[in-house]
């Protein structure tokens, strides 16, 4: 089965990049299942019910998130009604929503999607490794589900790579999010799990991680409060990760997917 993961969608430019490139990618890559990280889709901060519905209509099957999940307050109640929207699994159990879901693909296959958050240079949540381990043991590949994708939302490449190896042989794809920069290390690990440290963002790359440059320039150079962060509004570039999964639930091929005006475009062979 063929799965596409779309990196953090940042603001309108990111949403437009997804809406522009996803229909072509769906056809060209014969996609059976689509995941998108929506944590920055509402003007850079969080996601709304309307944006979730827009993404589902565009063909997204499951929406993942990260540290920005609670930025729009309406999501606190919506996430309890919409099981296709995930928050990181290692938030306290009292947080609304869930950190994993088993969803049905376009061809009727069961896909387990897990969302977890790293801890280095991030909010110190519960241990993501034991949280992911529990779900992987509960729903093993081949017997319980056809494919498993983990979106590991974090800053440090070391922690993300460790998670990749921790899940090797037990997940179809471990893909990183949050840095908003695509890494060039997409590979199949020795046990058969596809891995990429970060898929990058869907957004305007003439920016600082999707945000208008002026505010970060002020913050970093003057170290005094400046203007608010707002998303850059130029043409968006689509960044994601494509994986083809075998009957055993392991990766046959993996590739970064980059489409758009600023970065060198990359498509699976
Ligand atoms: Fe993000
Ligand atoms: Fe994030």
PDB file of C-alpha atoms and ligand atoms in Angstrom:
ATOM      1  CA  UNK A   1       0.000   0.000   0.000  1.00  0.00           C
ATOM      2  CA  UNK A   2       1.111   3.544  -0.765  1.00  0.00           C
ATOM      3  CA  UNK A   3       1.089   6.231   1.926  1.00  0.00           C
ATOM      4  CA  UNK A   4       1.918   9.946   1.837  1.00  0.00           C
ATOM      5  CA  UNK A   5       2.706  11.999   4.908  1.00  0.00           C
ATOM      6  CA  UNK A   6       2.455  15.809   4.543  1.00  0.00           C
ATOM      7  CA  UNK A   7       4.742  17.867   6.802  1.00  0.00           C
ATOM      8  CA  UNK A   8       3.594  20.663   9.143  1.00  0.00           C
ATOM      9  CA  UNK A   9       1.136  22.850   7.233  1.00  0.00           C
ATOM     10  CA  UNK A  10       1.958  26.502   8.010  1.00  0.00           C
ATOM     11  CA  UNK A  11      -0.761  29.097   7.459  1.00  0.00           C
ATOM     12  CA  UNK A  12      -2.577  29.857   4.228  1.00  0.00           C
ATOM     13  CA  UNK A  13       0.530  29.299   2.053  1.00  0.00           C
ATOM     14  CA  UNK A  14       0.848  25.802   3.509  1.00  0.00           C
ATOM     15  CA  UNK A  15      -2.827  24.988   3.091  1.00  0.00           C
ATOM     16  CA  UNK A  16      -2.754  26.209  -0.512  1.00  0.00           C
ATOM     17  CA  UNK A  17       0.363  24.124  -1.215  1.00  0.00           C
ATOM     18  CA  UNK A  18      -1.470  21.023   0.030  1.00  0.00           C
ATOM     19  CA  UNK A  19      -4.623  21.816  -1.955  1.00  0.00           C
ATOM     20  CA  UNK A  20      -2.547  22.562  -5.082  1.00  0.00           C
ATOM     21  CA  UNK A  21      -0.161  19.600  -5.081  1.00  0.00           C
ATOM     22  CA  UNK A  22      -2.119  16.838  -3.330  1.00  0.00           C
ATOM     23  CA  UNK A  23      -4.518  16.041  -6.207  1.00  0.00           C
ATOM     24  CA  UNK A  24      -1.567  15.504  -8.607  1.00  0.00           C
ATOM     25  CA  UNK A  25       0.377  13.490  -6.022  1.00  0.00           C
ATOM     26  CA  UNK A  26      -2.667  11.314  -5.329  1.00  0.00           C
ATOM     27  CA  UNK A  27      -2.846  10.375  -9.005  1.00  0.00           C
ATOM     28  CA  UNK A  28       0.882  10.102  -9.710  1.00  0.00           C
ATOM     29  CA  UNK A  29       1.712   8.052  -6.624  1.00  0.00           C
ATOM     30  CA  UNK A  30      -1.585   6.041  -6.528  1.00  0.00           C
ATOM     31  CA  UNK A  31      -1.993   6.957  -2.873  1.00  0.00           C
ATOM     32  CA  UNK A  32      -4.089   4.745  -0.645  1.00  0.00           C
ATOM     33  CA  UNK A  33      -3.680   6.714   2.569  1.00  0.00           C
ATOM     34  CA  UNK A  34      -2.757  10.318   3.418  1.00  0.00           C
ATOM     35  CA  UNK A  35      -1.635  11.822   6.720  1.00  0.00           C
ATOM     36  CA  UNK A  36      -0.991  15.536   7.314  1.00  0.00           C
ATOM     37  CA  UNK A  37       0.443  17.426  10.266  1.00  0.00           C
ATOM     38  CA  UNK A  38      -1.884  20.377  10.843  1.00  0.00           C
ATOM     39  CA  UNK A  39      -0.443  21.944  13.996  1.00  0.00           C
ATOM     40  CA  UNK A  40       0.393  25.285  12.300  1.00  0.00           C
ATOM     41  CA  UNK A  41      -2.369  25.419   9.732  1.00  0.00           C
ATOM     42  CA  UNK A  42      -4.460  28.153  11.443  1.00  0.00           C
ATOM     43  CA  UNK A  43      -2.367  31.284  10.806  1.00  0.00           C
ATOM     44  CA  UNK A  44       0.691  29.443  12.148  1.00  0.00           C
ATOM     45  CA  UNK A  45      -0.868  28.493  15.457  1.00  0.00           C
ATOM     46  CA  UNK A  46      -2.986  25.396  15.868  1.00  0.00           C
ATOM     47  CA  UNK A  47      -5.850  24.156  13.738  1.00  0.00           C
ATOM     48  CA  UNK A  48      -9.589  24.815  13.530  1.00  0.00           C
ATOM     49  CA  UNK A  49     -12.563  22.579  12.842  1.00  0.00           C
ATOM     50  CA  UNK A  50     -13.048  24.287   9.446  1.00  0.00           C
ATOM     51  CA  UNK A  51      -9.448  23.599   8.413  1.00  0.00           C
ATOM     52  CA  UNK A  52      -9.719  19.959   9.539  1.00  0.00           C
ATOM     53  CA  UNK A  53     -12.798  19.557   7.363  1.00  0.00           C
ATOM     54  CA  UNK A  54     -11.033  21.239   4.419  1.00  0.00           C
ATOM     55  CA  UNK A  55      -8.139  18.773   4.742  1.00  0.00           C
ATOM     56  CA  UNK A  56     -10.435  15.739   5.049  1.00  0.00           C
ATOM     57  CA  UNK A  57     -12.281  16.895   1.914  1.00  0.00           C
ATOM     58  CA  UNK A  58      -8.925  17.180   0.107  1.00  0.00           C
ATOM     59  CA  UNK A  59      -8.322  13.478   0.813  1.00  0.00           C
ATOM     60  CA  UNK A  60      -6.409  13.556   4.090  1.00  0.00           C
ATOM     61  CA  UNK A  61      -7.323  10.501   6.197  1.00  0.00           C
ATOM     62  CA  UNK A  62      -5.690  11.427   9.520  1.00  0.00           C
ATOM     63  CA  UNK A  63      -4.401  14.760  10.867  1.00  0.00           C
ATOM     64  CA  UNK A  64      -1.504  14.741  13.336  1.00  0.00           C
ATOM     65  CA  UNK A  65      -0.195  17.629  15.428  1.00  0.00           C
ATOM     66  CA  UNK A  66       2.335  18.597  18.075  1.00  0.00           C
ATOM     67  CA  UNK A  67       3.101  21.309  20.608  1.00  0.00           C
ATOM     68  CA  UNK A  68       0.750  23.802  18.878  1.00  0.00           C
ATOM     69  CA  UNK A  69      -2.323  21.554  19.078  1.00  0.00           C
ATOM     70  CA  UNK A  70      -4.074  23.602  21.769  1.00  0.00           C
ATOM     71  CA  UNK A  71      -3.439  27.078  20.260  1.00  0.00           C
ATOM     72  CA  UNK A  72      -7.026  27.397  18.964  1.00  0.00           C
ATOM     73  CA  UNK A  73      -9.315  26.796  21.939  1.00  0.00           C
ATOM     74  CA  UNK A  74     -12.172  25.373  19.844  1.00  0.00           C
ATOM     75  CA  UNK A  75     -10.020  22.289  19.236  1.00  0.00           C
ATOM     76  CA  UNK A  76     -10.289  21.252  22.906  1.00  0.00           C
ATOM     77  CA  UNK A  77     -13.864  20.069  22.355  1.00  0.00           C
ATOM     78  CA  UNK A  78     -13.657  19.217  18.641  1.00  0.00           C
ATOM     79  CA  UNK A  79     -10.799  16.753  19.144  1.00  0.00           C
ATOM     80  CA  UNK A  80     -13.054  14.635  21.364  1.00  0.00           C
ATOM     81  CA  UNK A  81     -15.605  14.314  18.549  1.00  0.00           C
ATOM     82  CA  UNK A  82     -13.159  13.812  15.657  1.00  0.00           C
ATOM     83  CA  UNK A  83     -11.009  10.720  16.113  1.00  0.00           C
ATOM     84  CA  UNK A  84      -9.130  11.398  12.850  1.00  0.00           C
ATOM     85  CA  UNK A  85      -7.456  14.386  14.547  1.00  0.00           C
ATOM     86  CA  UNK A  86      -4.610  13.358  16.867  1.00  0.00           C
ATOM     87  CA  UNK A  87      -2.650  15.072  19.628  1.00  0.00           C
ATOM     88  CA  UNK A  88       0.670  13.681  20.899  1.00  0.00           C
ATOM     89  CA  UNK A  89       0.023  10.476  22.849  1.00  0.00           C
ATOM     90  CA  UNK A  90       2.325  11.399  25.737  1.00  0.00           C
ATOM     91  CA  UNK A  91       0.314  14.383  27.011  1.00  0.00           C
ATOM     92  CA  UNK A  92      -1.215  13.729  30.445  1.00  0.00           C
ATOM     93  CA  UNK A  93      -4.150  11.317  30.219  1.00  0.00           C
ATOM     94  CA  UNK A  94      -6.449  14.201  31.234  1.00  0.00           C
ATOM     95  CA  UNK A  95      -5.802  16.043  27.923  1.00  0.00           C
ATOM     96  CA  UNK A  96      -8.658  15.869  25.418  1.00  0.00           C
ATOM     97  CA  UNK A  97      -8.351  13.671  22.345  1.00  0.00           C
ATOM     98  CA  UNK A  98      -6.172  10.675  21.599  1.00  0.00           C
ATOM     99  CA  UNK A  99      -2.634  10.022  20.389  1.00  0.00           C
ATOM    100  CA  UNK A 100      -3.387   7.188  17.993  1.00  0.00           C
ATOM    101  CA  UNK A 101      -6.129   5.919  15.712  1.00  0.00           C
ATOM    102  CA  UNK A 102      -6.742   2.957  13.444  1.00  0.00           C
ATOM    103  CA  UNK A 103      -8.243   4.328  10.237  1.00  0.00           C
ATOM    104  CA  UNK A 104      -9.444   2.596   7.080  1.00  0.00           C
ATOM    105  CA  UNK A 105      -7.567   3.299   3.846  1.00  0.00           C
ATOM    106  CA  UNK A 106      -9.216   4.000   0.472  1.00  0.00           C
ATOM    107  CA  UNK A 107      -8.841   0.296  -0.392  1.00  0.00           C
ATOM    108  CA  UNK A 108     -10.214  -0.879   2.962  1.00  0.00           C
ATOM    109  CA  UNK A 109      -6.979  -1.603   4.834  1.00  0.00           C
ATOM    110  CA  UNK A 110      -6.418  -0.816   8.511  1.00  0.00           C
ATOM    111  CA  UNK A 111      -3.739   1.808   9.165  1.00  0.00           C
ATOM    112  CA  UNK A 112      -2.487   2.629  12.646  1.00  0.00           C
ATOM    113  CA  UNK A 113      -1.346   6.250  12.996  1.00  0.00           C
ATOM    114  CA  UNK A 114       0.466   7.322  16.160  1.00  0.00           C
ATOM    115  CA  UNK A 115       1.479  10.862  17.098  1.00  0.00           C
ATOM    116  CA  UNK A 116       4.080  11.394  19.837  1.00  0.00           C
ATOM    117  CA  UNK A 117       6.172  14.318  21.009  1.00  0.00           C
ATOM    118  CA  UNK A 118       9.881  14.330  21.775  1.00  0.00           C
ATOM    119  CA  UNK A 119      11.260  15.859  24.967  1.00  0.00           C
ATOM    120  CA  UNK A 120      14.669  17.398  24.168  1.00  0.00           C
ATOM    121  CA  UNK A 121      14.226  21.210  23.868  1.00  0.00           C
ATOM    122  CA  UNK A 122      10.454  20.623  24.070  1.00  0.00           C
ATOM    123  CA  UNK A 123       7.779  20.637  26.737  1.00  0.00           C
ATOM    124  CA  UNK A 124       8.726  17.768  29.069  1.00  0.00           C
ATOM    125  CA  UNK A 125       5.807  15.385  28.564  1.00  0.00           C
ATOM    126  CA  UNK A 126       5.588  11.717  29.603  1.00  0.00           C
ATOM    127  CA  UNK A 127       8.078   9.252  28.106  1.00  0.00           C
ATOM    128  CA  UNK A 128       7.252   8.986  24.377  1.00  0.00           C
ATOM    129  CA  UNK A 129       9.148   5.700  23.977  1.00  0.00           C
ATOM    130  CA  UNK A 130       7.044   3.704  26.449  1.00  0.00           C
ATOM    131  CA  UNK A 131       3.840   5.327  25.144  1.00  0.00           C
ATOM    132  CA  UNK A 132       4.642   4.317  21.550  1.00  0.00           C
ATOM    133  CA  UNK A 133       5.836   0.873  22.673  1.00  0.00           C
ATOM    134  CA  UNK A 134       2.489   0.170  24.348  1.00  0.00           C
ATOM    135  CA  UNK A 135       0.508   0.918  21.185  1.00  0.00           C
ATOM    136  CA  UNK A 136       2.886  -1.023  18.917  1.00  0.00           C
ATOM    137  CA  UNK A 137       2.557  -4.061  21.187  1.00  0.00           C
ATOM    138  CA  UNK A 138      -1.219  -3.714  21.331  1.00  0.00           C
ATOM    139  CA  UNK A 139      -1.639  -3.494  17.527  1.00  0.00           C
ATOM    140  CA  UNK A 140       1.187  -5.417  15.831  1.00  0.00           C
ATOM    141  CA  UNK A 141       1.789  -5.179  12.103  1.00  0.00           C
ATOM    142  CA  UNK A 142       0.349  -7.929   9.908  1.00  0.00           C
ATOM    143  CA  UNK A 143      -1.956  -9.381  12.579  1.00  0.00           C
ATOM    144  CA  UNK A 144      -3.794  -6.241  13.813  1.00  0.00           C
ATOM    145  CA  UNK A 145      -3.032  -3.624  11.124  1.00  0.00           C
ATOM    146  CA  UNK A 146      -1.707  -3.466   7.553  1.00  0.00           C
ATOM    147  CA  UNK A 147       0.521  -0.427   8.109  1.00  0.00           C
ATOM    148  CA  UNK A 148       1.711   1.720  11.007  1.00  0.00           C
ATOM    149  CA  UNK A 149       2.919   5.312  10.771  1.00  0.00           C
ATOM    150  CA  UNK A 150       4.415   7.272  13.655  1.00  0.00           C
ATOM    151  CA  UNK A 151       4.681  11.064  13.452  1.00  0.00           C
ATOM    152  CA  UNK A 152       7.366  11.910  16.029  1.00  0.00           C
ATOM    153  CA  UNK A 153       7.212  15.630  16.699  1.00  0.00           C
ATOM    154  CA  UNK A 154      10.509  16.962  17.983  1.00  0.00           C
ATOM    155  CA  UNK A 155      13.450  19.294  17.808  1.00  0.00           C
ATOM    156  CA  UNK A 156      16.484  17.027  18.258  1.00  0.00           C
ATOM    157  CA  UNK A 157      17.548  14.771  15.383  1.00  0.00           C
ATOM    158  CA  UNK A 158      19.221  12.398  17.888  1.00  0.00           C
ATOM    159  CA  UNK A 159      15.957  11.738  19.720  1.00  0.00           C
ATOM    160  CA  UNK A 160      14.092  11.256  16.447  1.00  0.00           C
ATOM    161  CA  UNK A 161      16.673   8.809  15.056  1.00  0.00           C
ATOM    162  CA  UNK A 162      16.585   6.873  18.323  1.00  0.00           C
ATOM    163  CA  UNK A 163      12.808   6.577  17.976  1.00  0.00           C
ATOM    164  CA  UNK A 164      13.269   5.314  14.408  1.00  0.00           C
ATOM    165  CA  UNK A 165      15.523   2.492  15.587  1.00  0.00           C
ATOM    166  CA  UNK A 166      13.294   1.840  18.610  1.00  0.00           C
ATOM    167  CA  UNK A 167      10.390   1.145  16.216  1.00  0.00           C
ATOM    168  CA  UNK A 168      12.460  -0.610  13.531  1.00  0.00           C
ATOM    169  CA  UNK A 169      10.654  -3.706  12.300  1.00  0.00           C
ATOM    170  CA  UNK A 170       7.486  -2.731  14.168  1.00  0.00           C
ATOM    171  CA  UNK A 171       6.302   0.296  12.141  1.00  0.00           C
ATOM    172  CA  UNK A 172       6.023   0.972   8.412  1.00  0.00           C
ATOM    173  CA  UNK A 173       7.208   4.584   8.708  1.00  0.00           C
ATOM    174  CA  UNK A 174       8.643   6.766  11.453  1.00  0.00           C
ATOM    175  CA  UNK A 175       8.690  10.373  10.263  1.00  0.00           C
ATOM    176  CA  UNK A 176       9.749  13.468  12.157  1.00  0.00           C
ATOM    177  CA  UNK A 177       7.950  16.789  12.239  1.00  0.00           C
ATOM    178  CA  UNK A 178       8.304  20.183  13.992  1.00  0.00           C
ATOM    179  CA  UNK A 179      11.632  21.460  12.586  1.00  0.00           C
ATOM    180  CA  UNK A 180       9.897  22.618   9.367  1.00  0.00           C
ATOM    181  CA  UNK A 181      13.030  21.733   7.375  1.00  0.00           C
ATOM    182  CA  UNK A 182      13.152  18.544   5.247  1.00  0.00           C
ATOM    183  CA  UNK A 183      16.117  16.284   5.963  1.00  0.00           C
ATOM    184  CA  UNK A 184      17.964  14.310   3.276  1.00  0.00           C
ATOM    185  CA  UNK A 185      18.148  11.052   5.219  1.00  0.00           C
ATOM    186  CA  UNK A 186      15.037   9.165   4.061  1.00  0.00           C
ATOM    187  CA  UNK A 187      15.980   5.485   4.277  1.00  0.00           C
ATOM    188  CA  UNK A 188      14.760   2.005   5.152  1.00  0.00           C
ATOM    189  CA  UNK A 189      16.251   0.925   8.481  1.00  0.00           C
ATOM    190  CA  UNK A 190      17.699  -2.627   8.786  1.00  0.00           C
ATOM    191  CA  UNK A 191      14.481  -4.066  10.266  1.00  0.00           C
ATOM    192  CA  UNK A 192      12.321  -2.666   7.435  1.00  0.00           C
ATOM    193  CA  UNK A 193      10.933   0.563   8.896  1.00  0.00           C
ATOM    194  CA  UNK A 194      11.069   3.622   6.634  1.00  0.00           C
ATOM    195  CA  UNK A 195      12.526   6.656   8.355  1.00  0.00           C
ATOM    196  CA  UNK A 196      13.078  10.381   7.741  1.00  0.00           C
ATOM    197  CA  UNK A 197      14.239  12.701  10.525  1.00  0.00           C
ATOM    198  CA  UNK A 198      11.954  15.511   9.352  1.00  0.00           C
ATOM    199  CA  UNK A 199       9.543  15.722   6.442  1.00  0.00           C
ATOM    200  CA  UNK A 200       9.793  19.538   6.363  1.00  0.00           C
ATOM    201  CA  UNK A 201       6.821  21.887   6.175  1.00  0.00           C
ATOM    202  CA  UNK A 202       4.162  22.743   3.683  1.00  0.00           C
ATOM    203  CA  UNK A 203       4.542  26.513   3.543  1.00  0.00           C
ATOM    204  CA  UNK A 204       6.462  29.494   2.213  1.00  0.00           C
ATOM    205  CA  UNK A 205      10.210  28.756   2.451  1.00  0.00           C
ATOM    206  CA  UNK A 206      11.079  32.450   1.965  1.00  0.00           C
ATOM    207  CA  UNK A 207      10.647  32.762   5.728  1.00  0.00           C
ATOM    208  CA  UNK A 208      11.927  31.613   9.110  1.00  0.00           C
ATOM    209  CA  UNK A 209      10.313  28.165   9.454  1.00  0.00           C
ATOM    210  CA  UNK A 210       7.209  29.479   7.702  1.00  0.00           C
ATOM    211  CA  UNK A 211       6.966  32.781   9.556  1.00  0.00           C
ATOM    212  CA  UNK A 212       7.466  36.274   8.131  1.00  0.00           C
ATOM    213  CA  UNK A 213      11.198  37.072   8.547  1.00  0.00           C
ATOM    214  CA  UNK A 214      10.917  40.501  10.182  1.00  0.00           C
ATOM    215  CA  UNK A 215       9.756  39.320  13.627  1.00  0.00           C
ATOM    216  CA  UNK A 216      12.429  36.596  14.045  1.00  0.00           C
ATOM    217  CA  UNK A 217      15.091  39.018  12.765  1.00  0.00           C
ATOM    218  CA  UNK A 218      14.080  41.500  15.455  1.00  0.00           C
ATOM    219  CA  UNK A 219      13.846  38.861  18.197  1.00  0.00           C
ATOM    220  CA  UNK A 220      17.213  37.242  17.475  1.00  0.00           C
ATOM    221  CA  UNK A 221      19.245  40.378  16.785  1.00  0.00           C
ATOM    222  CA  UNK A 222      17.757  42.870  19.272  1.00  0.00           C
ATOM    223  CA  UNK A 223      16.658  40.467  22.055  1.00  0.00           C
ATOM    224  CA  UNK A 224      13.724  42.724  22.893  1.00  0.00           C
ATOM    225  CA  UNK A 225      10.029  42.086  22.305  1.00  0.00           C
ATOM    226  CA  UNK A 226       9.046  42.924  18.760  1.00  0.00           C
ATOM    227  CA  UNK A 227       6.114  42.357  16.478  1.00  0.00           C
ATOM    228  CA  UNK A 228       4.042  39.176  16.644  1.00  0.00           C
ATOM    229  CA  UNK A 229       4.923  36.148  14.562  1.00  0.00           C
ATOM    230  CA  UNK A 230       2.741  35.818  11.482  1.00  0.00           C
ATOM    231  CA  UNK A 231       2.989  33.273   8.665  1.00  0.00           C
ATOM    232  CA  UNK A 232       4.808  34.261   5.487  1.00  0.00           C
ATOM    233  CA  UNK A 233       2.350  34.675   2.628  1.00  0.00           C
ATOM    234  CA  UNK A 234       4.384  33.835  -0.486  1.00  0.00           C
ATOM    235  CA  UNK A 235       3.789  30.776  -2.670  1.00  0.00           C
ATOM    236  CA  UNK A 236       3.947  27.583  -0.626  1.00  0.00           C
ATOM    237  CA  UNK A 237       6.105  24.530  -1.231  1.00  0.00           C
ATOM    238  CA  UNK A 238       4.803  21.046  -0.435  1.00  0.00           C
ATOM    239  CA  UNK A 239       7.073  18.800   1.654  1.00  0.00           C
ATOM    240  CA  UNK A 240       6.272  15.278   2.745  1.00  0.00           C
ATOM    241  CA  UNK A 241       7.358  11.662   2.875  1.00  0.00           C
ATOM    242  CA  UNK A 242       6.155   8.826   0.643  1.00  0.00           C
ATOM    243  CA  UNK A 243       6.329   5.186   1.653  1.00  0.00           C
ATOM    244  CA  UNK A 244       5.304   2.016  -0.136  1.00  0.00           C
ATOM    245  CA  UNK A 245       4.464  -0.771   2.304  1.00  0.00           C
ATOM    246  CA  UNK A 246       4.636  -4.551   1.725  1.00  0.00           C
ATOM    247  CA  UNK A 247       2.059  -7.168   2.745  1.00  0.00           C
ATOM    248  CA  UNK A 248       4.168  -7.633   5.887  1.00  0.00           C
ATOM    249  CA  UNK A 249       3.680  -3.953   6.745  1.00  0.00           C
ATOM    250  CA  UNK A 250       7.307  -3.005   6.157  1.00  0.00           C
ATOM    251  CA  UNK A 251       8.763  -0.505   3.713  1.00  0.00           C
ATOM    252  CA  UNK A 252       9.532  -1.372   0.097  1.00  0.00           C
ATOM    253  CA  UNK A 253      10.547   2.181  -0.793  1.00  0.00           C
ATOM    254  CA  UNK A 254      10.673   5.557   0.897  1.00  0.00           C
ATOM    255  CA  UNK A 255      11.293   9.015  -0.475  1.00  0.00           C
ATOM    256  CA  UNK A 256      11.025  12.640   0.459  1.00  0.00           C
ATOM    257  CA  UNK A 257       8.419  14.439  -1.650  1.00  0.00           C
ATOM    258  CA  UNK A 258       9.082  18.104  -2.435  1.00  0.00           C
ATOM    259  CA  UNK A 259       6.984  20.110  -4.879  1.00  0.00           C
ATOM    260  CA  UNK A 260       6.898  23.859  -5.267  1.00  0.00           C
ATOM    261  CA  UNK A 261       8.685  27.028  -6.142  1.00  0.00           C
ATOM    262  CA  UNK A 262      11.645  27.324  -3.764  1.00  0.00           C
ATOM    263  CA  UNK A 263      13.319  24.007  -2.894  1.00  0.00           C
ATOM    264  CA  UNK A 264      14.775  21.530  -5.359  1.00  0.00           C
ATOM    265  CA  UNK A 265      11.827  19.309  -6.238  1.00  0.00           C
ATOM    266  CA  UNK A 266      12.011  15.638  -5.229  1.00  0.00           C
ATOM    267  CA  UNK A 267       9.667  12.837  -6.271  1.00  0.00           C
ATOM    268  CA  UNK A 268       9.890   9.066  -5.729  1.00  0.00           C
ATOM    269  CA  UNK A 269      11.414   7.162  -8.679  1.00  0.00           C
TER     270      UNK A 269
HETATM  271 FE1  LIG B   1       5.164  22.826  13.305  1.00  0.00          FE
HETATM  272 FE1  LIG B   2       5.791  21.895  16.571  1.00  0.00          FE
END
